[in-house]
mmCIF file of N, CA, C and O in Angstrom:
data_model
loop_
_atom_site.group_PDB
_atom_site.id
_atom_site.type_symbol
_atom_site.label_atom_id
_atom_site.label_comp_id
_atom_site.label_asym_id
_atom_site.label_seq_id
_atom_site.Cartn_x
_atom_site.Cartn_y
_atom_site.Cartn_z
ATOM 1 N N UNK A 229 78.654 -0.642 42.376
ATOM 2 C CA UNK A 229 76.803 -0.319 43.411
ATOM 3 C C UNK A 229 76.572 -1.682 43.610
ATOM 4 O O UNK A 229 76.374 -2.479 42.542
ATOM 5 N N UNK A 230 76.316 -1.759 44.538
ATOM 6 C CA UNK A 230 75.581 -2.794 45.441
ATOM 7 C C UNK A 230 73.499 -3.890 44.345
ATOM 8 O O UNK A 230 73.555 -2.287 44.521
ATOM 9 N N UNK A 231 73.289 -4.566 44.240
ATOM 10 C CA UNK A 231 72.645 -4.731 44.344
ATOM 11 C C UNK A 231 71.996 -5.429 44.521
ATOM 12 O O UNK A 231 72.069 -6.441 45.991
ATOM 13 N N UNK A 232 70.413 -5.434 45.126
ATOM 14 C CA UNK A 232 69.721 -5.778 45.515
ATOM 15 C C UNK A 232 69.659 -7.721 45.183
ATOM 16 O O UNK A 232 70.213 -7.718 45.138
ATOM 17 N N UNK A 233 69.663 -8.309 46.914
ATOM 18 C CA UNK A 233 70.120 -9.922 46.204
ATOM 19 C C UNK A 233 68.973 -10.942 45.751
ATOM 20 O O UNK A 233 69.768 -11.418 45.251
ATOM 21 N N UNK A 234 67.479 -10.159 45.440
ATOM 22 C CA UNK A 234 67.183 -10.529 44.641
ATOM 23 C C UNK A 234 67.559 -10.572 42.338
ATOM 24 O O UNK A 234 67.197 -10.668 41.885
ATOM 25 N N UNK A 235 67.978 -9.148 43.170
ATOM 26 C CA UNK A 235 69.433 -9.189 42.023
ATOM 27 C C UNK A 235 70.815 -9.574 42.032
ATOM 28 O O UNK A 235 71.592 -9.121 40.758
ATOM 29 N N UNK A 236 70.995 -10.854 42.655
ATOM 30 C CA UNK A 236 72.412 -11.141 42.580
ATOM 31 C C UNK A 236 73.601 -12.013 42.115
ATOM 32 O O UNK A 236 72.495 -13.093 41.389
ATOM 33 N N UNK A 237 74.504 -11.710 41.609
ATOM 34 C CA UNK A 237 73.985 -12.553 40.466
ATOM 35 C C UNK A 237 73.864 -11.990 38.380
ATOM 36 O O UNK A 237 74.543 -12.954 37.515
ATOM 37 N N UNK A 238 73.549 -11.411 38.733
ATOM 38 C CA UNK A 238 73.641 -10.750 37.007
ATOM 39 C C UNK A 238 74.829 -9.592 36.839
ATOM 40 O O UNK A 238 75.175 -9.850 37.373
ATOM 41 N N UNK A 239 74.159 -9.746 35.324
ATOM 42 C CA UNK A 239 75.512 -9.785 34.335
ATOM 43 C C UNK A 239 75.346 -8.002 34.830
ATOM 44 O O UNK A 239 75.438 -7.850 35.269
ATOM 45 N N UNK A 240 77.466 -7.787 34.878
ATOM 46 C CA UNK A 240 77.272 -6.746 35.310
ATOM 47 C C UNK A 240 78.236 -6.019 33.865
ATOM 48 O O UNK A 240 78.949 -5.700 34.410
ATOM 49 N N UNK A 241 78.762 -6.605 32.719
ATOM 50 C CA UNK A 241 79.392 -6.436 31.283
ATOM 51 C C UNK A 241 80.237 -7.565 31.006
ATOM 52 O O UNK A 241 80.284 -7.891 30.309
ATOM 53 N N UNK A 242 80.872 -7.978 32.421
ATOM 54 C CA UNK A 242 81.826 -9.202 32.072
ATOM 55 C C UNK A 242 81.122 -10.908 31.802
ATOM 56 O O UNK A 242 82.003 -11.143 31.385
ATOM 57 N N UNK A 243 79.687 -10.780 32.495
ATOM 58 C CA UNK A 243 79.429 -12.124 32.554
ATOM 59 C C UNK A 243 77.794 -11.577 31.813
ATOM 60 O O UNK A 243 77.191 -10.530 31.722
ATOM 61 N N UNK A 244 77.506 -13.502 31.618
ATOM 62 C CA UNK A 244 75.586 -12.944 30.792
ATOM 63 C C UNK A 244 74.465 -13.042 32.181
ATOM 64 O O UNK A 244 74.097 -12.286 32.274
ATOM 65 N N UNK A 245 75.025 -13.462 33.247
ATOM 66 C CA UNK A 245 73.923 -13.899 34.445
ATOM 67 C C UNK A 245 72.932 -14.562 34.309
ATOM 68 O O UNK A 245 72.781 -14.577 33.421
ATOM 69 N N UNK A 246 72.119 -13.803 35.687
ATOM 70 C CA UNK A 246 71.334 -14.491 35.125
ATOM 71 C C UNK A 246 69.719 -13.399 34.995
ATOM 72 O O UNK A 246 69.976 -12.646 36.203
ATOM 73 N N UNK A 247 69.335 -13.409 34.891
ATOM 74 C CA UNK A 247 67.995 -12.202 35.184
ATOM 75 C C UNK A 247 66.730 -12.714 34.512
ATOM 76 O O UNK A 247 65.495 -13.330 33.655
ATOM 77 N N UNK A 248 66.371 -12.394 35.601
ATOM 78 C CA UNK A 248 64.312 -13.412 36.168
ATOM 79 C C UNK A 248 63.383 -12.512 34.855
ATOM 80 O O UNK A 248 63.575 -11.995 34.329
ATOM 81 N N UNK A 249 62.396 -13.902 34.199
ATOM 82 C CA UNK A 249 61.621 -13.759 32.213
ATOM 83 C C UNK A 249 61.314 -12.485 33.426
ATOM 84 O O UNK A 249 61.051 -11.027 32.872
ATOM 85 N N UNK A 250 60.287 -12.359 34.990
ATOM 86 C CA UNK A 250 58.831 -11.168 34.782
ATOM 87 C C UNK A 250 60.419 -9.987 34.767
ATOM 88 O O UNK A 250 58.941 -9.286 34.175
ATOM 89 N N UNK A 251 61.527 -9.450 34.852
ATOM 90 C CA UNK A 251 62.068 -8.394 34.695
ATOM 91 C C UNK A 251 62.273 -8.588 33.273
ATOM 92 O O UNK A 251 62.370 -7.518 32.691
ATOM 93 N N UNK A 252 62.444 -9.231 32.943
ATOM 94 C CA UNK A 252 62.795 -8.905 31.916
ATOM 95 C C UNK A 252 61.034 -8.204 30.143
ATOM 96 O O UNK A 252 62.110 -7.454 29.716
ATOM 97 N N UNK A 253 61.100 -9.521 30.447
ATOM 98 C CA UNK A 253 58.604 -9.588 30.174
ATOM 99 C C UNK A 253 58.810 -6.991 29.825
ATOM 100 O O UNK A 253 58.278 -6.691 29.452
ATOM 101 N N UNK A 254 58.708 -7.852 31.901
ATOM 102 C CA UNK A 254 58.824 -5.798 32.477
ATOM 103 C C UNK A 254 59.159 -4.887 30.922
ATOM 104 O O UNK A 254 59.628 -3.998 30.812
ATOM 105 N N UNK A 255 60.720 -5.058 31.811
ATOM 106 C CA UNK A 255 61.515 -4.671 30.445
ATOM 107 C C UNK A 255 61.836 -4.113 29.296
ATOM 108 O O UNK A 255 61.532 -2.741 28.506
ATOM 109 N N UNK A 256 61.153 -5.414 28.220
ATOM 110 C CA UNK A 256 60.577 -4.791 26.757
ATOM 111 C C UNK A 256 59.423 -4.832 26.872
ATOM 112 O O UNK A 256 59.799 -4.030 25.804
ATOM 113 N N UNK A 257 58.640 -4.842 27.875
ATOM 114 C CA UNK A 257 57.123 -3.834 26.853
ATOM 115 C C UNK A 257 57.509 -2.399 27.534
ATOM 116 O O UNK A 257 56.395 -1.941 26.636
ATOM 117 N N UNK A 258 58.443 -2.268 28.326
ATOM 118 C CA UNK A 258 58.133 -0.554 28.197
ATOM 119 C C UNK A 258 59.589 -0.467 27.545
ATOM 120 O O UNK A 258 58.536 1.059 26.949
ATOM 121 N N UNK A 259 59.778 -0.967 27.592
ATOM 122 C CA UNK A 259 61.374 -0.018 26.433
ATOM 123 C C UNK A 259 60.128 0.208 24.291
ATOM 124 O O UNK A 259 60.432 1.402 24.089
ATOM 125 N N UNK A 260 58.706 -1.375 24.245
ATOM 126 C CA UNK A 260 58.233 -0.842 23.488
ATOM 127 C C UNK A 260 57.546 0.208 23.854
ATOM 128 O O UNK A 260 57.457 0.611 22.190
ATOM 129 N N UNK A 261 56.933 0.422 24.544
ATOM 130 C CA UNK A 261 56.484 1.952 24.503
ATOM 131 C C UNK A 261 56.658 2.629 24.828
ATOM 132 O O UNK A 261 56.446 4.035 23.683
ATOM 133 N N UNK A 262 57.428 2.833 24.756
ATOM 134 C CA UNK A 262 58.849 4.218 24.587
ATOM 135 C C UNK A 262 59.294 4.147 23.021
ATOM 136 O O UNK A 262 59.195 5.291 22.848
ATOM 137 N N UNK A 263 59.487 3.142 22.354
ATOM 138 C CA UNK A 263 59.934 3.289 21.215
ATOM 139 C C UNK A 263 58.942 3.404 20.322
ATOM 140 O O UNK A 263 59.130 4.346 19.413
ATOM 141 N N UNK A 264 57.092 3.725 20.591
ATOM 142 C CA UNK A 264 56.720 3.140 19.960
ATOM 143 C C UNK A 264 55.560 5.332 20.640
ATOM 144 O O UNK A 264 54.930 5.795 19.472
ATOM 145 N N UNK A 265 55.824 5.469 21.443
ATOM 146 C CA UNK A 265 55.668 6.861 21.856
ATOM 147 C C UNK A 265 56.927 8.312 20.709
ATOM 148 O O UNK A 265 56.529 8.366 20.577
ATOM 149 N N UNK A 266 57.859 7.715 20.820
ATOM 150 C CA UNK A 266 59.199 8.580 20.121
ATOM 151 C C UNK A 266 58.132 8.502 18.596
ATOM 152 O O UNK A 266 58.908 9.374 17.924
ATOM 153 N N UNK A 267 57.772 7.970 18.087
ATOM 154 C CA UNK A 267 57.413 7.278 16.559
ATOM 155 C C UNK A 267 56.195 7.246 16.718
ATOM 156 O O UNK A 267 56.161 8.351 15.706
ATOM 157 N N UNK A 268 55.742 7.807 17.295
ATOM 158 C CA UNK A 268 54.110 8.978 17.009
ATOM 159 C C UNK A 268 54.457 10.345 17.883
ATOM 160 O O UNK A 268 53.994 11.053 16.497
ATOM 161 N N UNK A 269 55.792 10.882 18.005
ATOM 162 C CA UNK A 269 55.918 11.985 17.897
ATOM 163 C C UNK A 269 56.721 12.778 16.870
ATOM 164 O O UNK A 269 56.824 13.721 16.565
ATOM 165 N N UNK A 270 57.658 11.426 16.597
ATOM 166 C CA UNK A 270 58.852 11.832 15.424
ATOM 167 C C UNK A 270 57.629 12.026 13.885
ATOM 168 O O UNK A 270 57.878 12.589 13.390
ATOM 169 N N UNK A 271 56.333 10.813 13.718
ATOM 170 C CA UNK A 271 56.243 11.349 12.659
ATOM 171 C C UNK A 271 55.134 12.991 12.591
ATOM 172 O O UNK A 271 55.125 13.271 12.134
ATOM 173 N N UNK A 272 54.190 13.223 14.169
ATOM 174 C CA UNK A 272 54.138 14.458 14.068
ATOM 175 C C UNK A 272 55.360 15.304 14.132
ATOM 176 O O UNK A 272 54.090 16.474 13.567
ATOM 177 N N UNK A 273 56.449 16.000 14.352
ATOM 178 C CA UNK A 273 57.091 16.157 14.047
ATOM 179 C C UNK A 273 56.910 16.825 12.121
ATOM 180 O O UNK A 273 57.325 17.333 11.541
ATOM 181 N N UNK A 274 57.385 15.115 11.513
ATOM 182 C CA UNK A 274 57.551 15.266 10.327
ATOM 183 C C UNK A 274 55.958 15.684 9.355
ATOM 184 O O UNK A 274 56.268 16.552 8.550
ATOM 185 N N UNK A 275 55.175 15.516 9.922
ATOM 186 C CA UNK A 275 54.152 16.264 9.513
ATOM 187 C C UNK A 275 53.388 18.240 9.799
ATOM 188 O O UNK A 275 51.995 18.236 10.116
ATOM 189 N N UNK A 276 54.140 17.562 11.254
ATOM 190 C CA UNK A 276 53.819 19.398 11.753
ATOM 191 C C UNK A 276 54.019 20.541 10.754
ATOM 192 O O UNK A 276 54.994 20.854 9.816
ATOM 193 N N UNK A 277 52.926 21.721 10.547
ATOM 194 C CA UNK A 277 52.476 22.957 10.004
ATOM 195 C C UNK A 277 53.539 23.842 9.540
ATOM 196 O O UNK A 277 53.191 24.427 9.357
ATOM 197 N N UNK A 278 53.774 24.359 11.277
ATOM 198 C CA UNK A 278 54.174 25.166 12.017
ATOM 199 C C UNK A 278 55.685 24.920 12.181
ATOM 200 O O UNK A 278 56.300 23.327 12.696
ATOM 201 N N UNK A 279 56.181 25.638 12.421
ATOM 202 C CA UNK A 279 58.429 25.005 13.361
ATOM 203 C C UNK A 279 58.028 25.185 14.940
ATOM 204 O O UNK A 279 58.657 24.550 15.124
ATOM 205 N N UNK A 280 57.355 26.246 15.271
ATOM 206 C CA UNK A 280 56.690 26.143 16.135
ATOM 207 C C UNK A 280 56.132 24.528 16.791
ATOM 208 O O UNK A 280 56.662 24.080 17.941
ATOM 209 N N UNK A 281 55.685 23.507 15.359
ATOM 210 C CA UNK A 281 54.660 22.969 16.177
ATOM 211 C C UNK A 281 55.904 21.713 16.134
ATOM 212 O O UNK A 281 55.809 20.995 16.863
ATOM 213 N N UNK A 282 57.104 21.899 15.123
ATOM 214 C CA UNK A 282 58.018 21.348 15.105
ATOM 215 C C UNK A 282 59.385 20.706 15.770
ATOM 216 O O UNK A 282 59.310 20.264 16.370
ATOM 217 N N UNK A 283 59.190 22.565 17.139
ATOM 218 C CA UNK A 283 60.569 22.267 17.989
ATOM 219 C C UNK A 283 59.597 21.800 18.982
ATOM 220 O O UNK A 283 59.734 20.957 19.389
ATOM 221 N N UNK A 284 57.930 22.238 18.182
ATOM 222 C CA UNK A 284 57.255 20.928 19.830
ATOM 223 C C UNK A 284 57.764 19.521 19.916
ATOM 224 O O UNK A 284 57.700 19.323 20.534
ATOM 225 N N UNK A 285 57.169 18.688 18.969
ATOM 226 C CA UNK A 285 57.715 17.838 19.442
ATOM 227 C C UNK A 285 59.256 18.178 18.644
ATOM 228 O O UNK A 285 59.449 16.439 19.163
ATOM 229 N N UNK A 286 59.960 18.081 18.309
ATOM 230 C CA UNK A 286 61.346 18.202 18.473
ATOM 231 C C UNK A 286 61.435 17.279 19.795
ATOM 232 O O UNK A 286 62.233 16.293 20.507
ATOM 233 N N UNK A 287 61.385 17.825 19.944
ATOM 234 C CA UNK A 287 61.794 18.277 21.841
ATOM 235 C C UNK A 287 60.913 17.307 22.948
ATOM 236 O O UNK A 287 61.825 16.816 23.762
ATOM 237 N N UNK A 288 59.880 16.766 22.715
ATOM 238 C CA UNK A 288 59.200 15.300 22.880
ATOM 239 C C UNK A 288 60.148 14.683 22.744
ATOM 240 O O UNK A 288 60.234 13.367 23.960
ATOM 241 N N UNK A 289 60.129 15.038 21.183
ATOM 242 C CA UNK A 289 61.583 13.087 21.073
ATOM 243 C C UNK A 289 62.818 13.009 21.527
ATOM 244 O O UNK A 289 62.833 12.094 22.099
ATOM 245 N N UNK A 290 63.375 14.122 21.437
ATOM 246 C CA UNK A 290 64.109 14.396 23.403
ATOM 247 C C UNK A 290 63.691 14.246 24.346
ATOM 248 O O UNK A 290 64.550 13.106 24.667
ATOM 249 N N UNK A 291 62.681 13.638 24.201
ATOM 250 C CA UNK A 291 62.793 13.681 26.117
ATOM 251 C C UNK A 291 62.381 12.294 25.789
ATOM 252 O O UNK A 291 62.820 11.480 26.857
ATOM 253 N N UNK A 292 61.875 11.369 25.242
ATOM 254 C CA UNK A 292 61.689 9.582 24.947
ATOM 255 C C UNK A 292 62.855 9.424 25.247
ATOM 256 O O UNK A 292 62.613 8.404 24.875
ATOM 257 N N UNK A 293 63.461 9.937 24.377
ATOM 258 C CA UNK A 293 64.483 9.036 23.398
ATOM 259 C C UNK A 293 65.677 9.037 24.303
ATOM 260 O O UNK A 293 66.391 7.840 25.463
ATOM 261 N N UNK A 294 65.659 10.286 25.583
ATOM 262 C CA UNK A 294 66.412 10.239 26.967
ATOM 263 C C UNK A 294 66.249 9.404 27.760
ATOM 264 O O UNK A 294 66.652 8.545 28.800
ATOM 265 N N UNK A 295 65.125 9.040 28.336
ATOM 266 C CA UNK A 295 63.659 8.238 29.077
ATOM 267 C C UNK A 295 64.631 6.794 28.372
ATOM 268 O O UNK A 295 64.255 5.489 29.397
ATOM 269 N N UNK A 296 64.935 6.747 27.734
ATOM 270 C CA UNK A 296 65.117 4.859 26.918
ATOM 271 C C UNK A 296 66.283 4.823 26.566
ATOM 272 O O UNK A 296 66.755 4.091 27.466
ATOM 273 N N UNK A 297 66.670 6.002 26.681
ATOM 274 C CA UNK A 297 68.362 5.691 27.252
ATOM 275 C C UNK A 297 68.855 5.465 28.770
ATOM 276 O O UNK A 297 69.444 4.343 29.317
ATOM 277 N N UNK A 298 67.525 6.289 29.539
ATOM 278 C CA UNK A 298 67.453 6.044 30.960
ATOM 279 C C UNK A 298 66.782 4.807 31.674
ATOM 280 O O UNK A 298 67.145 4.446 32.780
ATOM 281 N N UNK A 299 66.628 3.958 31.119
ATOM 282 C CA UNK A 299 65.464 3.050 31.637
ATOM 283 C C UNK A 299 66.434 1.661 31.760
ATOM 284 O O UNK A 299 67.387 1.123 31.473
ATOM 285 N N UNK A 300 66.491 1.647 32.949
ATOM 286 C CA UNK A 300 67.084 1.024 33.863
ATOM 287 C C UNK A 300 66.206 -0.677 34.557
ATOM 288 O O UNK A 300 65.144 0.089 34.406
ATOM 289 N N UNK A 301 66.869 -2.116 33.951
ATOM 290 C CA UNK A 301 65.577 -2.707 33.667
ATOM 291 C C UNK A 301 65.403 -3.585 34.875
ATOM 292 O O UNK A 301 64.749 -4.040 35.279
ATOM 293 N N UNK A 302 66.066 -2.548 36.030
ATOM 294 C CA UNK A 302 65.690 -2.831 37.850
ATOM 295 C C UNK A 302 65.204 -3.153 38.329
ATOM 296 O O UNK A 302 64.685 -2.911 39.251
ATOM 297 N N UNK A 303 65.167 -1.411 37.713
ATOM 298 C CA UNK A 303 64.439 -0.172 38.238
ATOM 299 C C UNK A 303 62.474 -0.091 38.075
ATOM 300 O O UNK A 303 61.659 0.117 37.411
ATOM 301 N N UNK A 304 61.612 -1.950 39.336
ATOM 302 C CA UNK A 304 60.877 -2.269 38.780
ATOM 303 C C UNK A 304 59.185 -1.389 38.942
ATOM 304 O O UNK A 304 58.836 -1.900 37.521
ATOM 305 N N UNK A 305 59.823 -0.539 39.659
ATOM 306 C CA UNK A 305 58.735 0.714 40.327
ATOM 307 C C UNK A 305 58.571 1.473 39.124
ATOM 308 O O UNK A 305 58.229 1.598 37.969
ATOM 309 N N UNK A 306 59.821 1.626 38.487
ATOM 310 C CA UNK A 306 60.355 3.205 37.172
ATOM 311 C C UNK A 306 59.225 2.306 35.485
ATOM 312 O O UNK A 306 58.535 2.961 35.014
ATOM 313 N N UNK A 307 59.589 0.940 35.548
ATOM 314 C CA UNK A 307 58.848 0.418 34.851
ATOM 315 C C UNK A 307 57.962 0.076 34.545
ATOM 316 O O UNK A 307 57.535 0.416 33.939
ATOM 317 N N UNK A 308 56.882 -0.185 35.448
ATOM 318 C CA UNK A 308 55.417 -0.235 35.924
ATOM 319 C C UNK A 308 54.958 0.988 35.527
ATOM 320 O O UNK A 308 54.561 1.703 35.099
ATOM 321 N N UNK A 309 55.184 2.715 35.910
ATOM 322 C CA UNK A 309 55.304 3.361 35.690
ATOM 323 C C UNK A 309 55.225 4.146 33.777
ATOM 324 O O UNK A 309 54.473 4.518 33.370
ATOM 325 N N UNK A 310 56.415 3.289 33.495
ATOM 326 C CA UNK A 310 56.390 3.361 32.348
ATOM 327 C C UNK A 310 55.275 2.717 31.140
ATOM 328 O O UNK A 310 54.907 3.588 31.139
ATOM 329 N N UNK A 311 55.174 2.054 31.953
ATOM 330 C CA UNK A 311 54.707 1.190 31.267
ATOM 331 C C UNK A 311 52.943 2.141 31.135
ATOM 332 O O UNK A 311 51.887 2.598 29.962
ATOM 333 N N UNK A 312 52.297 1.988 32.315
ATOM 334 C CA UNK A 312 51.169 2.676 32.437
ATOM 335 C C UNK A 312 50.867 4.682 32.266
ATOM 336 O O UNK A 312 50.688 4.731 31.413
ATOM 337 N N UNK A 313 51.818 4.899 32.622
ATOM 338 C CA UNK A 313 51.991 6.699 31.868
ATOM 339 C C UNK A 313 52.103 7.004 29.785
ATOM 340 O O UNK A 313 51.158 6.996 29.283
ATOM 341 N N UNK A 314 53.087 5.827 29.411
ATOM 342 C CA UNK A 314 52.914 5.832 27.915
ATOM 343 C C UNK A 314 51.706 4.893 27.081
ATOM 344 O O UNK A 314 51.278 4.952 26.400
ATOM 345 N N UNK A 315 51.650 3.952 27.971
ATOM 346 C CA UNK A 315 49.964 3.225 27.540
ATOM 347 C C UNK A 315 49.362 4.383 27.184
ATOM 348 O O UNK A 315 48.382 4.382 25.674
ATOM 349 N N UNK A 316 49.102 5.431 28.852
ATOM 350 C CA UNK A 316 47.763 5.859 28.612
ATOM 351 C C UNK A 316 48.541 7.312 27.553
ATOM 352 O O UNK A 316 47.069 8.287 26.844
ATOM 353 N N UNK A 317 50.133 8.190 27.451
ATOM 354 C CA UNK A 317 50.421 8.386 25.766
ATOM 355 C C UNK A 317 49.556 8.145 24.514
ATOM 356 O O UNK A 317 49.318 8.668 23.668
ATOM 357 N N UNK A 318 50.011 6.373 24.922
ATOM 358 C CA UNK A 318 49.125 6.114 22.937
ATOM 359 C C UNK A 318 48.115 6.025 23.249
ATOM 360 O O UNK A 318 47.803 6.553 22.093
ATOM 361 N N UNK A 319 48.191 6.014 24.519
ATOM 362 C CA UNK A 319 45.800 5.298 23.728
ATOM 363 C C UNK A 319 45.247 7.141 23.542
ATOM 364 O O UNK A 319 44.502 7.478 22.464
ATOM 365 N N UNK A 320 45.387 8.398 24.486
ATOM 366 C CA UNK A 320 45.214 9.419 23.407
ATOM 367 C C UNK A 320 45.444 9.409 22.439
ATOM 368 O O UNK A 320 45.107 10.515 21.964
ATOM 369 N N UNK A 321 47.228 10.065 21.769
ATOM 370 C CA UNK A 321 47.797 10.015 20.397
ATOM 371 C C UNK A 321 46.512 8.576 19.290
ATOM 372 O O UNK A 321 45.692 9.422 18.208
ATOM 373 N N UNK A 322 45.460 7.670 19.497
ATOM 374 C CA UNK A 322 45.040 7.013 18.772
ATOM 375 C C UNK A 322 44.070 7.177 18.924
ATOM 376 O O UNK A 322 43.175 7.819 18.130
ATOM 377 N N UNK A 323 43.249 8.299 20.178
ATOM 378 C CA UNK A 323 41.891 8.741 20.245
ATOM 379 C C UNK A 323 41.713 9.635 20.367
ATOM 380 O O UNK A 323 40.446 9.899 19.147
ATOM 381 N N UNK A 324 42.357 10.302 19.107
ATOM 382 C CA UNK A 324 43.157 11.949 18.506
ATOM 383 C C UNK A 324 42.356 13.169 19.870
ATOM 384 O O UNK A 324 42.670 14.173 19.778
#
């Protein structure tokens, strides 16, 4: 797959290449938020009182683990969406 001009020279598995700092930070922030959401739903799974609740939280964990695996460090639009959406998800859970 050809990379956009701003991503030319980036690592493709055989070399380190350069990775713009702003993209690195965006990716790390998004990844950390996904990890925190996984932790929230994992905790809810652990403390679930019914099998129905457990299944609901297990499905949420699986969804967010898949999202984490598919997170693309060059897709800035997706990274921004993840940061906004997942930060809000964490706020909702924190606020109860």
